[in-house]
C-alpha cells in the first residue's frame, strides 16, 4: 500500500530524529510517495544497534522520562524514553480505554496492584481523573499486606496483572469478600479459560474481567471488547500482520494460517522509533471491523510471543536467562517454557544438579530486581529451574530448536 497521508509527518519526524532510520531505509522514499512495505521493520536487532545503545542521542537529554525493562544480547538493560507529549498521549489513551471499560458502572473505588513500569506509574492518576478514590499497593509488600488492603479498602475495580491475580486468588480463603466488581488486566497473556476460572473464584461473570494489551515501547495498544468478542486497537495506531520469516531473524514460519506477527506504527509516539515496530507478539485473525459505524482494526487474541523477550511479572529476556546459566555452567543448552503465569527453565547439562541449580534459580529470580522483589513478597510465583537430560526425540519437530515455548492452560 502507499504511505497514508496522515503518516507523512510521522515519517519526516523519524528521519530527522533518528538519522540511522533514514540510512536503514537505504534510499527508500520517506515522503509519502513510496510503498509502505518497503520501509524497514524496526526489529529487536535494529533497536539494540541504535536505540538501546550508548550512542542513542536521547540518552543525553534530561527532558525525557526513562523506563527500564529486560536485557539485550550485550547484557544492557533496555531504556525506553518518553517525551512530555508521549506521556500526555499515553494518559489520554489509557483514560479513554478505562472510561470505556468501567465508566458505565458507577464505580467509586479502585485499587492498583501492579509491578513496576509505565502502567503502574500512571494507574493512580488515570483513576483519579475518572473521579475515583484510588489506592496503590507496592509490589515489595508481602502478599498478606495485599490481601489486607483488599479487605479494608474493598475496591470495586482492581487493576492488576494475571500473575499477581493468580497469587491473590491462591492466598485468599474467599476472594468474593473483597467486593470486587470489575477487574482490569495488563501484562502477561490471559487465556479465555484462565479468565473464566478467575471470574468464577471472584463471583463475577467473564464480562466483568477486561484484558488490556500494551507494551512499554508503544503504550496501551488494545483492549478486549466483550461486545465484539475481539481486541480493538487504540488511537493513533496502524497495525500490520506479517509472516514470522519476513522479519529476517531466522524465525520459523507460523503453523496456523490465521496467525501473524503484530507490527505497529504510532502517529503519536515521539521518543521511540515506532514505524513498523515488530512487537514479536503473535495475534490471531487480525482484521478491521465496524465499531459504531467506523472501521477499527482488531484481532481475536494474542496467542504467544516469538523473539527474545518474555513476561514474568516484568519483562525478562532469553539473554538475561542464558547469561545467568552460563555464569554457572560452561556448557549447557537452555529451554524456557511459559505455561499460563508459570515460568520454568530447563537446563540440559550433566552438571545441572543440586547446588548449581539452586544458585542459578536464585540468580535468575534476582536478575531483574523487580521480579526478585515480587517473588520474595509472595505476589509472584518463583521461577522453576530444572536439570534435564537431552532427549533428541523431544526436539525433532523442527530443525531450529525454539528457546522459548508457550503452553496455554486448559
Short mmCIF file of C-alpha atoms in Angstrom, two decimals:
data_model
loop_
_atom_site.label_atom_id
_atom_site.label_comp_id
_atom_site.label_asym_id
_atom_site.label_seq_id
_atom_site.Cartn_x
_atom_site.Cartn_y
_atom_site.Cartn_z
CA UNK A 1 0.00 0.00 0.00
CA UNK A 2 1.03 3.63 -0.43
CA UNK A 3 2.11 5.55 2.65
CA UNK A 4 -1.08 7.08 4.14
CA UNK A 5 -1.11 10.86 4.07
CA UNK A 6 -1.61 11.13 7.84
CA UNK A 7 1.70 9.32 8.38
CA UNK A 8 3.85 11.64 6.29
CA UNK A 9 4.68 13.91 9.23
CA UNK A 10 5.49 10.89 11.37
CA UNK A 11 7.92 9.62 8.74
CA UNK A 12 9.54 13.03 8.38
CA UNK A 13 9.95 13.29 12.15
CA UNK A 14 11.52 9.83 12.25
CA UNK A 15 14.06 10.76 9.59
CA UNK A 16 15.00 13.96 11.48
CA UNK A 17 15.14 12.45 14.97
CA UNK A 18 16.73 9.14 14.01
CA UNK A 19 19.24 9.63 11.18
CA UNK A 20 20.06 5.91 11.33
CA UNK A 21 16.48 5.18 10.28
CA UNK A 22 16.97 7.06 7.01
CA UNK A 23 20.18 5.10 6.44
CA UNK A 24 18.43 1.81 7.14
CA UNK A 25 15.75 2.85 4.66
CA UNK A 26 18.59 2.86 2.13
CA UNK A 27 17.14 5.35 -0.30
CA UNK A 28 13.52 4.28 0.06
CA UNK A 29 11.19 7.24 -0.12
CA UNK A 30 10.08 8.60 3.24
CA UNK A 31 7.94 11.44 1.89
CA UNK A 32 4.72 9.50 1.43
CA UNK A 33 5.35 8.53 -2.17
CA UNK A 34 6.93 5.16 -1.62
CA UNK A 35 5.44 1.77 -0.89
CA UNK A 36 4.75 1.25 2.82
CA UNK A 37 6.01 -2.34 2.77
CA UNK A 38 9.41 -1.16 1.53
CA UNK A 39 10.06 0.80 4.72
CA UNK A 40 12.33 -1.08 7.15
CA UNK A 41 10.94 -3.11 10.02
CA UNK A 42 12.06 -1.93 13.45
CA UNK A 43 13.33 -5.22 14.84
CA UNK A 44 14.99 -6.18 18.13
CA UNK A 45 18.41 -6.31 16.48
CA UNK A 46 17.94 -2.88 14.93
CA UNK A 47 16.88 -1.40 18.27
CA UNK A 48 19.87 -2.96 20.02
CA UNK A 49 22.17 -1.43 17.45
CA UNK A 50 20.75 2.08 17.54
CA UNK A 51 18.24 2.71 20.34
CA UNK A 52 19.40 0.63 23.30
CA UNK A 53 23.00 1.66 22.75
CA UNK A 54 25.20 4.24 24.45
CA UNK A 55 25.12 6.18 21.18
CA UNK A 56 21.42 6.97 21.36
CA UNK A 57 21.27 10.80 21.47
CA UNK A 58 18.08 10.58 23.57
CA UNK A 59 20.17 9.32 26.48
CA UNK A 60 21.88 12.72 26.67
CA UNK A 61 18.60 14.61 27.13
CA UNK A 62 17.33 15.49 30.59
CA UNK A 63 13.78 16.36 29.49
CA UNK A 64 12.69 12.75 28.91
CA UNK A 65 11.19 10.15 31.23
CA UNK A 66 13.02 6.83 31.31
CA UNK A 67 11.65 3.34 31.92
CA UNK A 68 13.81 0.21 32.10
CA UNK A 69 12.94 -3.30 31.05
CA UNK A 70 14.72 -6.58 30.29
CA UNK A 71 18.19 -7.06 28.88
CA UNK A 72 19.78 -7.27 25.44
CA UNK A 73 22.35 -9.59 23.93
CA UNK A 74 25.04 -7.24 25.26
CA UNK A 75 23.64 -7.62 28.83
CA UNK A 76 22.48 -4.00 28.90
CA UNK A 77 19.03 -3.31 30.33
CA UNK A 78 16.77 -1.59 27.84
CA UNK A 79 15.85 2.03 28.47
CA UNK A 80 12.66 3.31 26.85
CA UNK A 81 12.23 7.07 26.58
CA UNK A 82 9.02 9.10 26.79
CA UNK A 83 8.71 12.78 25.93
CA UNK A 84 6.19 15.04 27.62
CA UNK A 85 3.93 14.70 24.57
CA UNK A 86 4.32 10.90 24.75
CA UNK A 87 3.26 10.91 28.40
CA UNK A 88 0.25 13.12 27.66
CA UNK A 89 -0.86 10.89 24.78
CA UNK A 90 -0.35 7.77 26.91
CA UNK A 91 -2.51 9.17 29.71
CA UNK A 92 -5.24 10.34 27.33
CA UNK A 93 -5.50 6.98 25.56
CA UNK A 94 -5.42 5.00 28.79
CA UNK A 95 -8.08 7.28 30.25
CA UNK A 96 -10.29 6.71 27.19
CA UNK A 97 -9.86 2.94 27.48
CA UNK A 98 -10.58 2.87 31.23
CA UNK A 99 -13.59 5.14 30.79
CA UNK A 100 -14.95 2.74 28.19
CA UNK A 101 -14.34 -0.26 30.46
CA UNK A 102 -15.63 0.98 33.82
CA UNK A 103 -17.31 4.29 33.13
CA UNK A 104 -20.72 2.66 32.97
CA UNK A 105 -20.64 1.04 36.40
CA UNK A 106 -20.86 3.96 38.79
CA UNK A 107 -17.69 2.76 40.49
CA UNK A 108 -16.11 4.87 43.24
CA UNK A 109 -13.03 2.97 44.49
CA UNK A 110 -10.14 1.40 42.58
CA UNK A 111 -7.02 -0.44 43.72
CA UNK A 112 -3.91 -0.70 41.55
CA UNK A 113 -1.94 -3.83 42.46
CA UNK A 114 0.84 -3.84 39.91
CA UNK A 115 4.52 -4.49 39.45
CA UNK A 116 6.54 -1.54 38.19
CA UNK A 117 6.95 0.38 34.97
CA UNK A 118 4.73 2.68 32.99
CA UNK A 119 1.40 1.01 33.71
CA UNK A 120 1.99 1.15 37.46
CA UNK A 121 3.36 4.70 37.38
CA UNK A 122 0.25 6.10 35.67
CA UNK A 123 -2.54 3.99 37.16
CA UNK A 124 -3.36 6.20 40.14
CA UNK A 125 -3.54 9.33 38.00
CA UNK A 126 -5.89 7.71 35.49
CA UNK A 127 -8.36 6.51 38.12
CA UNK A 128 -8.31 9.92 39.82
CA UNK A 129 -9.16 11.58 36.52
CA UNK A 130 -12.17 9.26 36.40
CA UNK A 131 -13.26 10.73 39.71
CA UNK A 132 -12.50 7.59 41.71
CA UNK A 133 -10.86 7.16 45.09
CA UNK A 134 -7.76 5.08 44.42
CA UNK A 135 -5.01 3.30 46.32
CA UNK A 136 -1.89 1.53 45.12
CA UNK A 137 -0.15 -1.42 46.77
CA UNK A 138 3.61 -1.73 46.42
CA UNK A 139 4.91 -4.89 44.79
CA UNK A 140 7.54 -5.03 47.56
CA UNK A 141 4.96 -5.74 50.27
CA UNK A 142 4.24 -9.35 51.25
CA UNK A 143 1.10 -10.95 49.84
CA UNK A 144 -0.61 -10.75 53.25
CA UNK A 145 -0.49 -6.95 53.07
CA UNK A 146 -2.08 -7.03 49.63
CA UNK A 147 -4.95 -9.12 50.99
CA UNK A 148 -5.31 -6.74 53.95
CA UNK A 149 -5.66 -3.73 51.63
CA UNK A 150 -8.25 -5.56 49.52
CA UNK A 151 -10.25 -6.47 52.61
CA UNK A 152 -10.08 -2.99 54.16
CA UNK A 153 -10.42 -0.80 51.09
CA UNK A 154 -12.91 -3.07 49.28
CA UNK A 155 -12.20 -1.74 45.78
CA UNK A 156 -14.92 -2.06 43.21
CA UNK A 157 -12.27 -2.04 40.47
CA UNK A 158 -9.00 -3.97 40.68
CA UNK A 159 -6.23 -3.15 38.19
CA UNK A 160 -3.58 -5.85 38.22
CA UNK A 161 -1.53 -8.40 36.28
CA UNK A 162 -2.62 -12.00 35.70
CA UNK A 163 0.39 -13.28 37.65
CA UNK A 164 -0.49 -11.16 40.70
CA UNK A 165 -4.19 -12.02 40.50
CA UNK A 166 -3.15 -15.69 40.47
CA UNK A 167 -1.36 -15.22 43.79
CA UNK A 168 -4.24 -13.22 45.30
CA UNK A 169 -6.73 -15.96 44.42
CA UNK A 170 -4.42 -18.68 45.71
CA UNK A 171 -3.79 -16.91 49.03
CA UNK A 172 -7.41 -15.91 49.70
CA UNK A 173 -9.83 -18.17 51.57
CA UNK A 174 -12.79 -16.50 49.84
CA UNK A 175 -11.91 -13.90 47.15
CA UNK A 176 -15.55 -12.81 46.87
CA UNK A 177 -15.38 -10.99 50.26
CA UNK A 178 -13.33 -8.16 48.73
CA UNK A 179 -16.37 -6.86 46.85
CA UNK A 180 -14.54 -6.55 43.52
CA UNK A 181 -16.98 -5.82 40.70
CA UNK A 182 -14.60 -5.40 37.77
CA UNK A 183 -11.02 -6.46 37.08
CA UNK A 184 -8.79 -4.76 34.50
CA UNK A 185 -5.79 -6.85 33.47
CA UNK A 186 -2.50 -5.88 31.89
CA UNK A 187 0.76 -7.74 31.49
CA UNK A 188 1.01 -11.44 30.73
CA UNK A 189 -1.29 -13.12 28.25
CA UNK A 190 -4.62 -14.12 29.78
CA UNK A 191 -6.36 -17.02 28.07
CA UNK A 192 -10.18 -17.27 27.99
CA UNK A 193 -10.02 -20.41 30.15
CA UNK A 194 -7.90 -18.66 32.78
CA UNK A 195 -10.21 -15.62 32.79
CA UNK A 196 -13.24 -17.89 33.22
CA UNK A 197 -11.66 -19.58 36.25
CA UNK A 198 -10.63 -16.25 37.80
CA UNK A 199 -14.13 -14.84 37.30
CA UNK A 200 -15.72 -17.86 39.00
CA UNK A 201 -13.44 -17.50 42.03
CA UNK A 202 -14.28 -13.80 42.35
CA UNK A 203 -18.00 -14.42 41.93
CA UNK A 204 -18.05 -12.49 38.64
CA UNK A 205 -19.02 -13.24 35.07
CA UNK A 206 -16.39 -13.08 32.35
CA UNK A 207 -17.73 -9.70 31.15
CA UNK A 208 -16.53 -8.26 34.46
CA UNK A 209 -12.90 -9.02 33.66
CA UNK A 210 -11.38 -6.95 30.86
CA UNK A 211 -7.96 -7.64 29.44
CA UNK A 212 -5.86 -4.80 28.08
CA UNK A 213 -2.79 -5.24 25.93
CA UNK A 214 0.16 -2.91 25.74
CA UNK A 215 3.92 -2.56 25.83
CA UNK A 216 6.39 -0.15 27.35
CA UNK A 217 7.59 0.68 23.83
CA UNK A 218 4.20 1.74 22.46
CA UNK A 219 1.85 2.23 25.43
CA UNK A 220 -1.72 0.94 25.57
CA UNK A 221 -2.25 -0.95 22.30
CA UNK A 222 -5.65 -2.60 22.57
CA UNK A 223 -8.41 -3.71 24.93
CA UNK A 224 -10.82 -6.63 24.78
CA UNK A 225 -14.33 -5.61 23.76
CA UNK A 226 -16.85 -8.03 25.24
CA UNK A 227 -19.43 -6.61 22.86
CA UNK A 228 -17.42 -7.59 19.80
CA UNK A 229 -15.52 -10.54 21.26
CA UNK A 230 -12.24 -9.09 20.00
CA UNK A 231 -9.39 -6.76 20.92
CA UNK A 232 -9.80 -3.25 19.50
CA UNK A 233 -6.74 -1.13 18.77
CA UNK A 234 -6.41 2.28 20.38
CA UNK A 235 -5.99 5.75 18.91
CA UNK A 236 -3.08 6.61 16.63
CA UNK A 237 -2.01 3.06 15.72
CA UNK A 238 -1.66 1.45 12.33
CA UNK A 239 -1.41 -2.35 12.61
CA UNK A 240 0.03 -4.84 10.16
CA UNK A 241 0.24 -8.60 10.32
CA UNK A 242 3.33 -10.16 8.78
CA UNK A 243 4.81 -13.64 8.46
CA UNK A 244 7.48 -14.57 11.01
CA UNK A 245 10.01 -15.38 8.28
CA UNK A 246 9.60 -11.86 6.85
CA UNK A 247 11.26 -10.40 9.94
CA UNK A 248 14.59 -11.74 8.75
CA UNK A 249 15.90 -13.14 12.05
CA UNK A 250 15.78 -16.85 11.15
CA UNK A 251 12.38 -17.25 12.76
CA UNK A 252 10.32 -20.30 11.87
CA UNK A 253 7.09 -19.88 9.91
CA UNK A 254 3.90 -19.86 11.96
CA UNK A 255 1.87 -23.04 11.70
CA UNK A 256 -1.66 -21.62 11.94
CA UNK A 257 -2.93 -19.86 8.81
CA UNK A 258 -4.74 -17.09 10.72
CA UNK A 259 -1.76 -16.18 12.93
CA UNK A 260 0.59 -13.28 12.19
CA UNK A 261 3.27 -11.23 13.90
CA UNK A 262 1.85 -7.90 15.01
CA UNK A 263 3.69 -4.87 13.61
CA UNK A 264 2.70 -1.39 14.80
CA UNK A 265 3.16 2.18 13.67
CA UNK A 266 2.23 5.03 16.01
CA UNK A 267 1.46 8.53 14.76
CA UNK A 268 1.72 9.80 18.36
CA UNK A 269 4.92 8.31 19.77
CA UNK A 270 7.92 10.69 19.69
CA UNK A 271 10.78 9.28 21.77
CA UNK A 272 10.67 5.78 20.28
CA UNK A 273 11.04 4.77 16.62
CA UNK A 274 7.51 3.39 16.26
CA UNK A 275 7.39 2.97 12.50
CA UNK A 276 6.70 -0.65 11.54
CA UNK A 277 7.80 -1.72 15.02
CA UNK A 278 7.86 -5.51 15.40
CA UNK A 279 6.14 -6.47 18.66
CA UNK A 280 7.05 -10.18 18.35
CA UNK A 281 3.54 -10.95 19.60
CA UNK A 282 1.50 -13.43 17.57
CA UNK A 283 -2.10 -12.37 17.06
CA UNK A 284 -4.92 -14.41 15.60
CA UNK A 285 -7.49 -13.31 12.99
CA UNK A 286 -6.44 -9.68 12.61
CA UNK A 287 -8.90 -7.66 10.53
CA UNK A 288 -10.84 -4.37 10.63
CA UNK A 289 -14.42 -4.43 11.91
CA UNK A 290 -17.16 -1.83 12.11
CA UNK A 291 -17.47 -0.24 15.54
CA UNK A 292 -20.16 2.43 15.85
CA UNK A 293 -20.09 2.86 12.09
CA UNK A 294 -16.29 3.32 11.94
CA UNK A 295 -13.75 0.74 10.78
CA UNK A 296 -11.44 -0.25 13.65
CA UNK A 297 -8.51 -2.60 13.43
CA UNK A 298 -8.96 -5.63 15.65
CA UNK A 299 -7.71 -9.13 16.39
CA UNK A 300 -9.21 -12.13 18.13
CA UNK A 301 -6.42 -12.90 20.61
CA UNK A 302 -2.73 -12.73 21.45
CA UNK A 303 -1.59 -16.35 21.44
CA UNK A 304 2.16 -16.29 22.11
CA UNK A 305 5.42 -14.45 21.62
CA UNK A 306 8.44 -15.11 19.46
CA UNK A 307 11.79 -13.39 19.73
CA UNK A 308 13.96 -12.76 22.78
CA UNK A 309 11.57 -11.39 25.45
CA UNK A 310 9.01 -12.98 27.74
CA UNK A 311 6.92 -11.77 30.65
CA UNK A 312 7.05 -12.96 34.26
CA UNK A 313 5.62 -10.12 36.29
CA UNK A 314 8.12 -7.90 34.50
CA UNK A 315 9.91 -8.48 31.21
CA UNK A 316 12.90 -10.81 31.26
CA UNK A 317 14.76 -11.81 28.11
CA UNK A 318 16.34 -15.04 27.00
CA UNK A 319 19.60 -13.10 27.08
CA UNK A 320 19.19 -12.48 30.83
CA UNK A 321 18.42 -16.15 31.44
CA UNK A 322 21.29 -17.51 29.37
CA UNK A 323 23.78 -15.08 30.90
CA UNK A 324 22.92 -16.34 34.40
CA UNK A 325 23.13 -20.00 33.37
CA UNK A 326 26.49 -19.59 31.64
CA UNK A 327 27.95 -17.91 34.72
CA UNK A 328 27.49 -21.25 36.48
CA UNK A 329 27.95 -23.76 33.65
CA UNK A 330 30.49 -23.68 30.87
CA UNK A 331 28.46 -25.85 28.54
CA UNK A 332 24.68 -26.04 28.65
CA UNK A 333 21.58 -25.75 26.50
CA UNK A 334 18.64 -23.70 27.79
CA UNK A 335 14.93 -24.04 27.04
CA UNK A 336 12.26 -21.85 28.61
CA UNK A 337 8.62 -22.83 28.96
CA UNK A 338 5.78 -20.44 29.81
CA UNK A 339 2.57 -22.12 30.96
CA UNK A 340 -0.10 -19.63 31.94
CA UNK A 341 1.68 -17.46 34.51
CA UNK A 342 4.33 -20.04 35.43
CA UNK A 343 7.89 -19.86 34.12
CA UNK A 344 10.22 -22.87 34.02
CA UNK A 345 13.80 -23.10 32.75
CA UNK A 346 15.18 -26.47 31.65
CA UNK A 347 18.96 -26.72 31.56
CA UNK A 348 20.48 -29.53 29.54
CA UNK A 349 23.89 -30.25 31.07
CA UNK A 350 25.42 -33.16 33.02
CA UNK A 351 26.44 -30.66 35.72
CA UNK A 352 22.97 -29.11 36.12
CA UNK A 353 22.06 -30.52 39.50
CA UNK A 354 21.95 -29.86 43.25
CA UNK A 355 23.53 -26.65 44.49
CA UNK A 356 24.25 -25.44 40.97
CA UNK A 357 20.53 -25.39 40.14
CA UNK A 358 19.74 -23.64 43.43
CA UNK A 359 22.31 -20.94 42.68
CA UNK A 360 21.02 -20.49 39.13
CA UNK A 361 17.45 -20.15 40.39
CA UNK A 362 18.46 -17.56 42.99
CA UNK A 363 20.42 -15.52 40.45
CA UNK A 364 17.64 -15.80 37.85
CA UNK A 365 14.97 -14.58 40.23
CA UNK A 366 17.10 -11.55 41.07
CA UNK A 367 18.43 -10.77 37.60
CA UNK A 368 15.58 -8.28 37.18
CA UNK A 369 15.36 -6.72 40.68
CA UNK A 370 11.62 -6.08 40.42
CA UNK A 371 10.95 -9.76 39.69
CA UNK A 372 13.03 -10.82 42.69
CA UNK A 373 11.16 -8.40 44.95
CA UNK A 374 7.77 -9.72 43.81
CA UNK A 375 8.84 -13.34 44.34
CA UNK A 376 10.15 -12.59 47.84
CA UNK A 377 6.89 -10.80 48.65
CA UNK A 378 4.94 -13.86 47.52
CA UNK A 379 2.92 -11.98 44.89
CA UNK A 380 4.71 -13.70 42.00
CA UNK A 381 5.40 -17.40 41.57
CA UNK A 382 9.05 -18.39 41.70
CA UNK A 383 10.97 -19.49 38.62
CA UNK A 384 11.28 -23.26 38.31
CA UNK A 385 14.77 -24.40 37.28
CA UNK A 386 15.11 -28.00 36.12
CA UNK A 387 18.18 -30.03 35.27
CA UNK A 388 17.29 -32.19 32.28
CA UNK A 389 18.91 -34.85 30.17
CA UNK A 390 18.70 -34.01 26.48
CA UNK A 391 16.24 -36.25 24.67
CA UNK A 392 16.54 -35.92 20.91
CA UNK A 393 13.00 -37.21 20.43
CA UNK A 394 11.68 -34.11 22.17
CA UNK A 395 13.41 -31.82 19.69
CA UNK A 396 12.89 -33.45 16.31
CA UNK A 397 9.86 -31.38 15.33
CA UNK A 398 11.99 -28.57 13.98
CA UNK A 399 15.48 -28.12 12.65
CA UNK A 400 15.97 -24.99 14.73
CA UNK A 401 15.08 -25.60 18.39
CA UNK A 402 12.91 -22.95 19.98
CA UNK A 403 14.41 -21.43 23.11
CA UNK A 404 11.02 -20.24 24.40
CA UNK A 405 7.80 -22.20 24.14
CA UNK A 406 4.29 -21.31 25.29
CA UNK A 407 1.62 -23.65 26.55
CA UNK A 408 -1.96 -22.49 27.08
CA UNK A 409 -3.65 -23.60 30.27
CA UNK A 410 -6.74 -25.63 29.53
#
